[in-house]
């Protein structure tokens, strides 16, 4: 859990400084990746960390619609506008954790 928390903190620091970054966490099933990531989002959730757990296979459109719903964005836009609106809603200092 310490490694995941440190990576999460590094990503928060980077994005607060305008650096786009990504973290890929891998490990055996059941080792606690999801629990630790959810906890990191809750610990840092002053509007800056969003945890997203896909509900199944839905593709890009489903991902965009789910994120739009989470961010309070109208989902009825065309895919290009929806993509722009969703990704513009993540300002510097914000993280998206996808399980």
Coordinates of C-alpha atoms in Angstrom, one line a residue:
X1 CA 0.0 0.0 0.0
X2 CA 2.9 2.3 0.7
X3 CA 4.1 2.2 -3.0
X4 CA 0.6 2.9 -4.3
X5 CA 0.1 5.8 -1.9
X6 CA 3.6 7.3 -2.8
X7 CA 2.7 7.0 -6.6
X8 CA -0.6 8.7 -5.9
X9 CA 1.1 11.5 -4.1
X10 CA 3.6 11.9 -6.9
X11 CA 0.8 12.1 -9.4
X12 CA -1.0 14.7 -7.4
X13 CA 2.2 16.8 -7.1
X14 CA 2.8 16.5 -10.8
X15 CA -0.7 17.5 -11.9
X16 CA -0.8 20.4 -9.5
X17 CA 2.3 21.6 -11.3
X18 CA 0.7 21.3 -14.7
X19 CA 2.4 18.0 -15.6
X20 CA 0.1 15.4 -17.2
X21 CA 1.0 11.9 -15.9
X22 CA -0.4 8.5 -15.5
X23 CA 0.2 5.7 -13.0
X24 CA -0.3 2.0 -13.8
X25 CA -0.8 -0.2 -10.8
X26 CA -0.5 -3.9 -11.3
X27 CA -0.5 -6.9 -9.0
X28 CA -2.1 -10.2 -8.2
X29 CA -5.9 -10.3 -7.9
X30 CA -7.0 -9.7 -4.3
X31 CA -3.8 -8.0 -3.1
X32 CA -5.6 -4.7 -2.3
X33 CA -5.0 -2.5 -5.3
X34 CA -8.7 -1.3 -5.5
X35 CA -9.0 -0.8 -1.7
X36 CA -5.9 1.3 -1.5
X37 CA -6.7 3.3 -4.6
X38 CA -10.2 4.0 -3.3
X39 CA -8.7 5.0 0.1
X40 CA -6.2 7.4 -1.7
X41 CA -9.1 9.0 -3.5
X42 CA -11.1 9.4 -0.3
X43 CA -8.1 10.8 1.6
X44 CA -7.4 13.4 -1.1
X45 CA -10.9 14.0 -2.2
X46 CA -11.2 17.8 -1.8
X47 CA -12.6 17.8 -5.3
X48 CA -9.3 16.6 -6.8
X49 CA -9.6 12.8 -7.0
X50 CA -12.2 10.8 -8.8
X51 CA -12.4 7.0 -8.6
X52 CA -14.1 5.3 -11.5
X53 CA -14.9 1.6 -11.6
X54 CA -16.3 0.5 -15.0
X55 CA -19.5 -1.5 -14.7
X56 CA -18.7 -3.7 -17.7
X57 CA -17.8 -3.6 -21.3
X58 CA -19.2 -0.4 -22.8
X59 CA -16.4 1.1 -24.8
X60 CA -15.3 4.7 -25.1
X61 CA -18.8 6.2 -25.2
X62 CA -19.8 4.4 -22.0
X63 CA -16.6 5.7 -20.3
X64 CA -17.3 9.2 -21.4
X65 CA -21.0 9.1 -20.3
X66 CA -20.1 7.6 -16.9
X67 CA -17.4 10.3 -16.3
X68 CA -19.8 13.0 -17.5
X69 CA -22.4 11.8 -15.0
X70 CA -19.9 11.8 -12.2
X71 CA -18.7 15.3 -13.1
X72 CA -22.3 16.7 -13.6
X73 CA -21.9 17.2 -17.3
X74 CA -24.8 16.8 -19.8
X75 CA -24.3 13.4 -21.5
X76 CA -26.3 14.1 -24.6
X77 CA -23.6 15.9 -26.5
X78 CA -22.0 14.4 -29.6
X79 CA -18.9 12.2 -28.8
X80 CA -16.4 14.9 -29.8
X81 CA -18.0 17.6 -27.6
X82 CA -18.5 15.2 -24.8
X83 CA -14.9 14.1 -24.9
X84 CA -13.7 17.7 -24.7
X85 CA -16.2 18.7 -22.0
X86 CA -15.2 15.7 -19.8
X87 CA -11.5 16.1 -20.2
X88 CA -11.7 19.8 -19.7
X89 CA -13.4 19.2 -16.4
X90 CA -10.2 17.8 -15.0
X91 CA -8.1 20.8 -14.2
X92 CA -4.5 20.9 -12.9
X93 CA -4.4 19.3 -9.5
X94 CA -7.1 16.7 -10.3
X95 CA -6.7 13.0 -10.7
X96 CA -8.8 10.3 -12.3
X97 CA -8.3 6.8 -10.9
X98 CA -9.7 4.0 -13.1
X99 CA -10.1 0.5 -11.7

